[in-house]
mmCIF file of C-alpha atoms in Angstrom:
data_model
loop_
_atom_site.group_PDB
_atom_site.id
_atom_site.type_symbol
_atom_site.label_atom_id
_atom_site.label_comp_id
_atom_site.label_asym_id
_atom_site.label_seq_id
_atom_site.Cartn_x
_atom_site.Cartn_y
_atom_site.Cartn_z
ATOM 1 C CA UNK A 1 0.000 0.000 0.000
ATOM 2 C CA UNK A 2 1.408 3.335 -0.891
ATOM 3 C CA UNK A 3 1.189 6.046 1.155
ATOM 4 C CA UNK A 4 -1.316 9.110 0.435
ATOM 5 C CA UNK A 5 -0.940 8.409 -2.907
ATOM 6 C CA UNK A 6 2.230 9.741 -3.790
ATOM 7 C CA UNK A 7 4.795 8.316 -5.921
ATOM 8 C CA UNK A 8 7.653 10.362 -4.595
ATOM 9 C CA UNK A 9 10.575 8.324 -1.879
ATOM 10 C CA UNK A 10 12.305 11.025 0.150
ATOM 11 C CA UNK A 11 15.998 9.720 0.971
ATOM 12 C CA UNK A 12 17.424 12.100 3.665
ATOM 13 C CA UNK A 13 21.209 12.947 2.636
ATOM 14 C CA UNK A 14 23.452 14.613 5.559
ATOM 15 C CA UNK A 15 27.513 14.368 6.292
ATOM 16 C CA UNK A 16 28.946 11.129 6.983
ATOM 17 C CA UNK A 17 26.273 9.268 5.295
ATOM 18 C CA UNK A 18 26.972 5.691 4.961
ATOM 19 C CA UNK A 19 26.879 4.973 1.020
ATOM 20 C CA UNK A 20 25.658 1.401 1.044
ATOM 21 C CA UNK A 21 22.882 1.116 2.823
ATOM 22 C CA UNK A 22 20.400 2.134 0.604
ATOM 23 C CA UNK A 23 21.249 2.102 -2.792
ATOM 24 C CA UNK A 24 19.254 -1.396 -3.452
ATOM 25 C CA UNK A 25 16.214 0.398 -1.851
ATOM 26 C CA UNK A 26 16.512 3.377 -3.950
ATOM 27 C CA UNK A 27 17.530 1.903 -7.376
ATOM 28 C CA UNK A 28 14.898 -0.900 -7.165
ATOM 29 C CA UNK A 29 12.103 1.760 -6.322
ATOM 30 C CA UNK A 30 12.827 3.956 -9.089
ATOM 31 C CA UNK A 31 13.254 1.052 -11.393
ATOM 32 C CA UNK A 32 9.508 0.497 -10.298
ATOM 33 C CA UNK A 33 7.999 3.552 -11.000
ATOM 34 C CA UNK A 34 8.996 5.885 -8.058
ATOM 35 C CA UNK A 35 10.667 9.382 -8.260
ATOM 36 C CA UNK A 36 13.710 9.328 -5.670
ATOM 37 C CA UNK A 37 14.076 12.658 -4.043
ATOM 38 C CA UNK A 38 16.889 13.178 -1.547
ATOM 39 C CA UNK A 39 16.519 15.611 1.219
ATOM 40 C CA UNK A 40 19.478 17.390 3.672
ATOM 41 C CA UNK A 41 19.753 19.775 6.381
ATOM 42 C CA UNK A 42 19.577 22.770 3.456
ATOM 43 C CA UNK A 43 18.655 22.815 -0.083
ATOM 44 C CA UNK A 44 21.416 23.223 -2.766
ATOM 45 C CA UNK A 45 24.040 22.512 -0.124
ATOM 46 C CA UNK A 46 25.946 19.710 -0.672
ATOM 47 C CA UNK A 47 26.856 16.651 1.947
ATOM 48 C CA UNK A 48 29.536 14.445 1.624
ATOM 49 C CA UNK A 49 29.167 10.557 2.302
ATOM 50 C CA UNK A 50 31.719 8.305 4.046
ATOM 51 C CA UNK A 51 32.742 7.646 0.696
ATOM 52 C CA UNK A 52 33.821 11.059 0.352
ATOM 53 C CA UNK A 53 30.995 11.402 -2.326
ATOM 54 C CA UNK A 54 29.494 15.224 -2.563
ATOM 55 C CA UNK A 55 25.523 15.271 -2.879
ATOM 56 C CA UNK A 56 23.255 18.601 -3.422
ATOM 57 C CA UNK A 57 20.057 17.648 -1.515
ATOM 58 C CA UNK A 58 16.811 18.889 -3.750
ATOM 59 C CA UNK A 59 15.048 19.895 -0.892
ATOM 60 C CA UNK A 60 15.588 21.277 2.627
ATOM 61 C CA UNK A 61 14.390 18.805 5.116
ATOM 62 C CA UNK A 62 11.824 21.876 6.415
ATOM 63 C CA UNK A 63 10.121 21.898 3.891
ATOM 64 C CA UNK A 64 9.481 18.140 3.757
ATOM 65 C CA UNK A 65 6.247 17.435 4.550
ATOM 66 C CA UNK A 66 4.424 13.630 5.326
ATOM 67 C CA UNK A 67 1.481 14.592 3.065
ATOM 68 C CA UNK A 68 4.026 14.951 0.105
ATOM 69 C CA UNK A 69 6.052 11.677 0.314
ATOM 70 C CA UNK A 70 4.989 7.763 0.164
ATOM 71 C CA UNK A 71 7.928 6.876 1.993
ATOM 72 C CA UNK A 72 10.935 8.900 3.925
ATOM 73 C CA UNK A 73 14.441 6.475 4.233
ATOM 74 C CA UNK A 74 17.501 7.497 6.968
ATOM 75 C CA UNK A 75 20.982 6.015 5.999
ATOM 76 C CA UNK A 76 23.097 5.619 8.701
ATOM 77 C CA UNK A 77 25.878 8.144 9.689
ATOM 78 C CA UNK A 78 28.436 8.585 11.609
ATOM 79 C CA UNK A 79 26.849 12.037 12.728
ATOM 80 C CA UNK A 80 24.159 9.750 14.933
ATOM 81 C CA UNK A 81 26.992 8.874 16.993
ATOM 82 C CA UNK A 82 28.432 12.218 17.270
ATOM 83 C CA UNK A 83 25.629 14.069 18.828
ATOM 84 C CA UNK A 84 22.459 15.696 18.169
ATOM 85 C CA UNK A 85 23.070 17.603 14.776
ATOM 86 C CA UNK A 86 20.980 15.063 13.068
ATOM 87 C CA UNK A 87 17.850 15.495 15.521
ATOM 88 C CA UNK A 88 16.105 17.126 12.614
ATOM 89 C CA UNK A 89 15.744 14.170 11.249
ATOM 90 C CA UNK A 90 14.475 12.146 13.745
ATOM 91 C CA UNK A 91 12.101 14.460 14.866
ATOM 92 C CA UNK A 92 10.582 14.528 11.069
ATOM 93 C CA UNK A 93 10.367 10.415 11.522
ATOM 94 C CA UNK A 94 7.974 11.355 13.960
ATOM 95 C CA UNK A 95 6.026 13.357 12.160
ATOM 96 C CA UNK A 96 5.885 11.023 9.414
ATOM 97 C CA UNK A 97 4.742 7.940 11.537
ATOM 98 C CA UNK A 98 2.283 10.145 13.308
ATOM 99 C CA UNK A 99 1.061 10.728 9.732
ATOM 100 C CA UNK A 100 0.493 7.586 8.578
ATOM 101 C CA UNK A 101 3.208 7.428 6.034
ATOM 102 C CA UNK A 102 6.209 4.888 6.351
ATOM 103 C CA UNK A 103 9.711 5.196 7.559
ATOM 104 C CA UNK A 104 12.166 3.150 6.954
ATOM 105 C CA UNK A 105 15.673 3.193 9.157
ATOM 106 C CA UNK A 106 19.189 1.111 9.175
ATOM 107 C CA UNK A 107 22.435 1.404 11.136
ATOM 108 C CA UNK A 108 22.933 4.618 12.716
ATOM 109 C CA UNK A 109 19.637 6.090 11.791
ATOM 110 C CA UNK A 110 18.585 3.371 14.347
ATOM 111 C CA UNK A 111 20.013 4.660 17.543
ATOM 112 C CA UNK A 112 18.426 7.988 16.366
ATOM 113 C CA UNK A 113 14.959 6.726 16.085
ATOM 114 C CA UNK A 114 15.546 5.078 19.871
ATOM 115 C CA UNK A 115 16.605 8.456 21.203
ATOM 116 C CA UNK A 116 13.705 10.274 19.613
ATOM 117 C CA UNK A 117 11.665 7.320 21.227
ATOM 118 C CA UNK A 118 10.425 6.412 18.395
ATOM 119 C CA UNK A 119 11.324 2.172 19.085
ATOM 120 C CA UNK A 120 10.320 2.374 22.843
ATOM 121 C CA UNK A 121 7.075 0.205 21.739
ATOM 122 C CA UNK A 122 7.911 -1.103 17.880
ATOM 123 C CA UNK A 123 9.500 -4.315 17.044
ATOM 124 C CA UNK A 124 12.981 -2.823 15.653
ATOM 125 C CA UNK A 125 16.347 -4.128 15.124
ATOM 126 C CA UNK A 126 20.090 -2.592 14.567
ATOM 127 C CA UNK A 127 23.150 -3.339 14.832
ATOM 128 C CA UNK A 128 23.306 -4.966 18.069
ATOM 129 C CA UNK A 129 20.991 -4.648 20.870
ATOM 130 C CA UNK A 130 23.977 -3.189 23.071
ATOM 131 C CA UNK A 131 24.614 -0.622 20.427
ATOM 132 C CA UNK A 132 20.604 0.771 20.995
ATOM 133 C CA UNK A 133 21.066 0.027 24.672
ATOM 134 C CA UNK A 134 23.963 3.100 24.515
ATOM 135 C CA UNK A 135 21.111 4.832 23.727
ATOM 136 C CA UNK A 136 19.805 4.391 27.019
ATOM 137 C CA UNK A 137 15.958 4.066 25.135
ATOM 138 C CA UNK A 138 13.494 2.079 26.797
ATOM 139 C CA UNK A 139 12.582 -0.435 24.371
ATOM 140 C CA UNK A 140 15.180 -3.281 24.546
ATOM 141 C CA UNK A 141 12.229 -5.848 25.217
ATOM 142 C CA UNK A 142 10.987 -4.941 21.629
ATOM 143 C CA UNK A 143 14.581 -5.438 19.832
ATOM 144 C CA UNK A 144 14.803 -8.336 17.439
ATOM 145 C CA UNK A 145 17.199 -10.746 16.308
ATOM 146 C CA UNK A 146 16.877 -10.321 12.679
ATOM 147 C CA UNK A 147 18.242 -8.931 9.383
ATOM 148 C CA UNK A 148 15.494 -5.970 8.688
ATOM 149 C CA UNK A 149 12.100 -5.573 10.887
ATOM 150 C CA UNK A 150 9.172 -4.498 9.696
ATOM 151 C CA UNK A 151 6.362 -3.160 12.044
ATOM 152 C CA UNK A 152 3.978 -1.376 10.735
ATOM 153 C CA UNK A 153 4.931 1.867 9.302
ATOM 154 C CA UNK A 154 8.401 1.608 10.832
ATOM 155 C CA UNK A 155 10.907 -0.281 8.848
ATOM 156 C CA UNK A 156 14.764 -0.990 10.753
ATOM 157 C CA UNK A 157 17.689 -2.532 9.669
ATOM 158 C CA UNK A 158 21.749 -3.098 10.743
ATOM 159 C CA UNK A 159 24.025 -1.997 8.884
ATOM 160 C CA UNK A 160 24.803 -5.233 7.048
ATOM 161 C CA UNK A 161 21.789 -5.693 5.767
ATOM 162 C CA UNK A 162 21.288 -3.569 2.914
ATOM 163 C CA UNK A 163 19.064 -6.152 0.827
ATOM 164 C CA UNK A 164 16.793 -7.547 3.652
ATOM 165 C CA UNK A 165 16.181 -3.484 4.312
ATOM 166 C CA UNK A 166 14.897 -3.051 0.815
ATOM 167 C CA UNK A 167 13.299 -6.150 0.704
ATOM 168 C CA UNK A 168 10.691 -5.155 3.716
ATOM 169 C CA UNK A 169 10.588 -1.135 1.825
ATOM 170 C CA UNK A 170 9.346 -3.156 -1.278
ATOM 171 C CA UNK A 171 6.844 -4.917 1.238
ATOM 172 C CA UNK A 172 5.443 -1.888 3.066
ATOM 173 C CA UNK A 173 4.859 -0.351 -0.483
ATOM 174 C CA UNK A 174 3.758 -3.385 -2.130
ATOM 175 C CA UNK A 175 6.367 -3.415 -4.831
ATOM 176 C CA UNK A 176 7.423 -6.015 -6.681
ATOM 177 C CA UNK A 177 4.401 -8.234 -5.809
ATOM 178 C CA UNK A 178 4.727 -12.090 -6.818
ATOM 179 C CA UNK A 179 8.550 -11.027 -7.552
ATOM 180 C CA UNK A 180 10.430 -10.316 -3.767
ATOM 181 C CA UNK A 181 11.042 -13.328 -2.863
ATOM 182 C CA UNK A 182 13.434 -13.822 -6.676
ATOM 183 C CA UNK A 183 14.506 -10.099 -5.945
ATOM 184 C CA UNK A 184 15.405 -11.124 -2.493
ATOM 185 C CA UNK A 185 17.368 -14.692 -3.810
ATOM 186 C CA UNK A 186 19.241 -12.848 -6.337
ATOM 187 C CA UNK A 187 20.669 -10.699 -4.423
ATOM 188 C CA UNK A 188 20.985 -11.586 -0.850
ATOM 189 C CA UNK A 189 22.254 -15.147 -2.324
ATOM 190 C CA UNK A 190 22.742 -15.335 -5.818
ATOM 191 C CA UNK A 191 20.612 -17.301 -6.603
ATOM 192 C CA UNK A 192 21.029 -17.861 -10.578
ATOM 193 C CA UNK A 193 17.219 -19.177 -10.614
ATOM 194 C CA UNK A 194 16.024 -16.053 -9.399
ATOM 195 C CA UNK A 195 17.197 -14.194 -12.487
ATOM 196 C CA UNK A 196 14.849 -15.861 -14.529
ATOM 197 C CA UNK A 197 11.901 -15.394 -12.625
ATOM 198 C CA UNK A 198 12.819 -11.476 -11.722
ATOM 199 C CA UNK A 199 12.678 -10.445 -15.265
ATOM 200 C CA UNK A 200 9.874 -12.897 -16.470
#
């Protein structure tokens, strides 16, 4: 089910932003219809990834609104380690999920959903449970064992887990229907049979 309609997947961009976490979410949407928008602290000024890659966000995260997005995605950085520069972003999570409309969060982005609150009573995973623990959050009786968590409108995964994470996106926004499951064998574990029934 898409949210409210729209068509458009908001990817937040901000400094330290860990490159491979989402690019299997992001490529696979847009290969399925959806226009891939990314968002940073200020329009027009660029970020620069782990990778030392520069981005120019297309829209300032103020002006990002739930009612104009089916889906808003956090990469991890090392920023949510650092302190609370990235707050902004967590606090627009909220809004989101107060909305109605999905978020979807892996690695660090993780640790800043627990400190905004936002996993004291959703199934989540990370990293490690110790890692959210740091956090000192309140819902380590909700953590899971698992490679990406879906609950509801809140999507988490660690940092490893890059496929699994786009795999339960594609779920929440019923992409790929009748296809995942190939998606998810061809590339979590090459599974040369998948190919075949991907693009048949």
């Amino acid at each position: 089910m898409e949210a409210k309609g729209s068509t458009t997947v908001h990817l937040a961009v901000y400094d330290t932003l860990a490159d491979w976490e989402t690019g299997h979410a992001t490529a696979w949407l847009a290969r399925a219809g959806y226009t891939i928008r990314t968002v940073g602290p200020a329009a027009g000024e660029p970020v620069t990834t782990i990778a030392g890659v520069r981005i120019v966000p297309d829209l300032a995260l103020a002006d990002l609104t739930p009612d104009d997005s089916a889906l808003l995605i956090l990469p991890g950085a090392e920023k949510y380690d650092e302190g609370d520069e990235l707050t902004p972003f967590t606090a627009k999570a909220r809004a989101f999920l107060d909305a109605g409309v999905p978020v979807a969060a892996i690695c660090g982005a993780t640790a800043g959903l627990a400190k905004e609150g936002l996993l004291d009573d959703r199934s989540h995973t990370g990293a490690v449970s110790f890692y959210l623990a740091a956090t000192g959050y309140k819902g380590g009786e909700h953590y899971v064992d698992a490679d990406a968590v879906r609950d509801g409108d809140l999507i988490t995964a660690g940092p490893t887990e890059p496929v699994a994470f786009a795999r339960e996106i594609f779920a929440r926004l019923g992409a790929y229907e009748g296809k995942r499951d190939a998606w998810y064998r061809l590339f979590q574990h090459s599974d040369p049979a998948a190919f075949a029934e991907l693009n048949g």
